[in-house]
């Protein structure tokens, strides 16, 4: 097992889970990698899950059956169910999930085995296409979510707060396409995105603030958030559409 160079809290919560997996299934594993907020300043031990990727030498459904019972115990400790992949799956999926694999390539920590993500080749054309598609999907989701909330401020607030983390991998993809080094932390991601795109990102900073401070915006504030979200995503979609890569 590679040395853990992690926050003590993360190591204490994840290492016992990994030790069990290695004890019983060491020969099945190609590598294990931590990903997500656990590697950033945005990690909050009270609310953040510890996300990981387990890469098997080859897909083995028995491994999943043996892994599943651990979920209840370690889920309570904030250890999310790991993503299970194989080297073949990864290399055959780079064109389908370039945003996801770009984020894994840029921000991961290998804690067992070979670092399979470091040298992944992400094609800019595939990345641009997925960014454009995801932005258009976000617009549909915004419209439908706003209508479905039926003016209920609690539903609206929860929708914006719960969705904010899902925007960050997409924003990192856009920053990468625009030729800038991709930051690790959410506040820096939003600042750099605004700088390289010219699109104001204050509304996302506002929602992050509400998430951190657990404040409850008024319905008027939420209506403004909806309008500003929509304008930003629409503009970013136009930028992604116009990119020549």
mmCIF file of N, CA and C in Angstrom, residues 10 14 33-39 43 48-53 78-83:
data_model
loop_
_atom_site.group_PDB
_atom_site.id
_atom_site.type_symbol
_atom_site.label_atom_id
_atom_site.label_comp_id
_atom_site.label_asym_id
_atom_site.label_seq_id
_atom_site.Cartn_x
_atom_site.Cartn_y
_atom_site.Cartn_z
ATOM 1 N N UNK A 10 -9.308 11.832 7.210
ATOM 2 C CA UNK A 10 -9.592 11.033 6.017
ATOM 3 C C UNK A 10 -8.889 9.684 6.107
ATOM 4 N N UNK A 14 -10.865 6.126 6.021
ATOM 5 C CA UNK A 14 -10.796 5.323 4.800
ATOM 6 C C UNK A 14 -9.870 4.115 4.938
ATOM 7 N N UNK A 33 -7.614 4.762 -5.819
ATOM 8 C CA UNK A 33 -7.341 6.196 -5.908
ATOM 9 C C UNK A 33 -8.407 6.979 -5.148
ATOM 10 N N UNK A 34 -7.992 7.957 -4.385
ATOM 11 C CA UNK A 34 -8.930 8.902 -3.796
ATOM 12 C C UNK A 34 -9.165 10.033 -4.777
ATOM 13 N N UNK A 35 -10.400 10.508 -4.845
ATOM 14 C CA UNK A 35 -10.768 11.606 -5.738
ATOM 15 C C UNK A 35 -11.743 12.519 -4.991
ATOM 16 N N UNK A 36 -12.063 13.671 -5.602
ATOM 17 C CA UNK A 36 -13.119 14.515 -5.048
ATOM 18 C C UNK A 36 -12.662 15.450 -3.951
ATOM 19 N N UNK A 37 -13.619 15.907 -3.154
ATOM 20 C CA UNK A 37 -13.383 16.988 -2.196
ATOM 21 C C UNK A 37 -12.428 16.608 -1.081
ATOM 22 N N UNK A 38 -12.239 15.311 -0.835
ATOM 23 C CA UNK A 38 -11.310 14.893 0.211
ATOM 24 C C UNK A 38 -9.890 15.383 -0.052
ATOM 25 N N UNK A 39 -9.605 15.746 -1.294
ATOM 26 C CA UNK A 39 -8.272 16.217 -1.656
ATOM 27 C C UNK A 39 -8.199 17.739 -1.744
ATOM 28 N N UNK A 43 -13.167 20.161 1.659
ATOM 29 C CA UNK A 43 -13.552 18.999 2.448
ATOM 30 C C UNK A 43 -14.005 19.416 3.845
ATOM 31 N N UNK A 48 -18.832 16.031 4.170
ATOM 32 C CA UNK A 48 -18.244 15.534 2.927
ATOM 33 C C UNK A 48 -18.031 14.032 2.963
ATOM 34 N N UNK A 49 -18.359 13.369 1.876
ATOM 35 C CA UNK A 49 -18.026 11.959 1.714
ATOM 36 C C UNK A 49 -16.592 11.817 1.230
ATOM 37 N N UNK A 50 -16.024 10.648 1.472
ATOM 38 C CA UNK A 50 -14.711 10.321 0.924
ATOM 39 C C UNK A 50 -14.945 9.451 -0.301
ATOM 40 N N UNK A 51 -14.597 9.963 -1.468
ATOM 41 C CA UNK A 51 -14.851 9.275 -2.734
ATOM 42 C C UNK A 51 -13.582 8.617 -3.249
ATOM 43 N N UNK A 52 -13.746 7.471 -3.865
ATOM 44 C CA UNK A 52 -12.588 6.747 -4.368
ATOM 45 C C UNK A 52 -12.939 5.965 -5.624
ATOM 46 N N UNK A 53 -11.889 5.535 -6.314
ATOM 47 C CA UNK A 53 -12.022 4.671 -7.484
ATOM 48 C C UNK A 53 -11.186 3.430 -7.232
ATOM 49 N N UNK A 78 -18.874 8.043 6.430
ATOM 50 C CA UNK A 78 -18.637 8.992 5.344
ATOM 51 C C UNK A 78 -17.817 8.452 4.199
ATOM 52 N N UNK A 79 -17.637 7.139 4.139
ATOM 53 C CA UNK A 79 -16.925 6.525 3.018
ATOM 54 C C UNK A 79 -17.949 6.152 1.953
ATOM 55 N N UNK A 80 -17.926 6.865 0.844
ATOM 56 C CA UNK A 80 -18.885 6.604 -0.233
ATOM 57 C C UNK A 80 -18.548 5.301 -0.943
ATOM 58 N N UNK A 81 -19.561 4.691 -1.547
ATOM 59 C CA UNK A 81 -19.319 3.487 -2.350
ATOM 60 C C UNK A 81 -18.329 3.827 -3.463
ATOM 61 N N UNK A 82 -17.233 3.084 -3.573
ATOM 62 C CA UNK A 82 -16.232 3.421 -4.587
ATOM 63 C C UNK A 82 -16.747 3.161 -5.999
ATOM 64 N N UNK A 83 -16.240 3.942 -6.941
ATOM 65 C CA UNK A 83 -16.454 3.627 -8.346
ATOM 66 C C UNK A 83 -15.586 2.427 -8.693
#
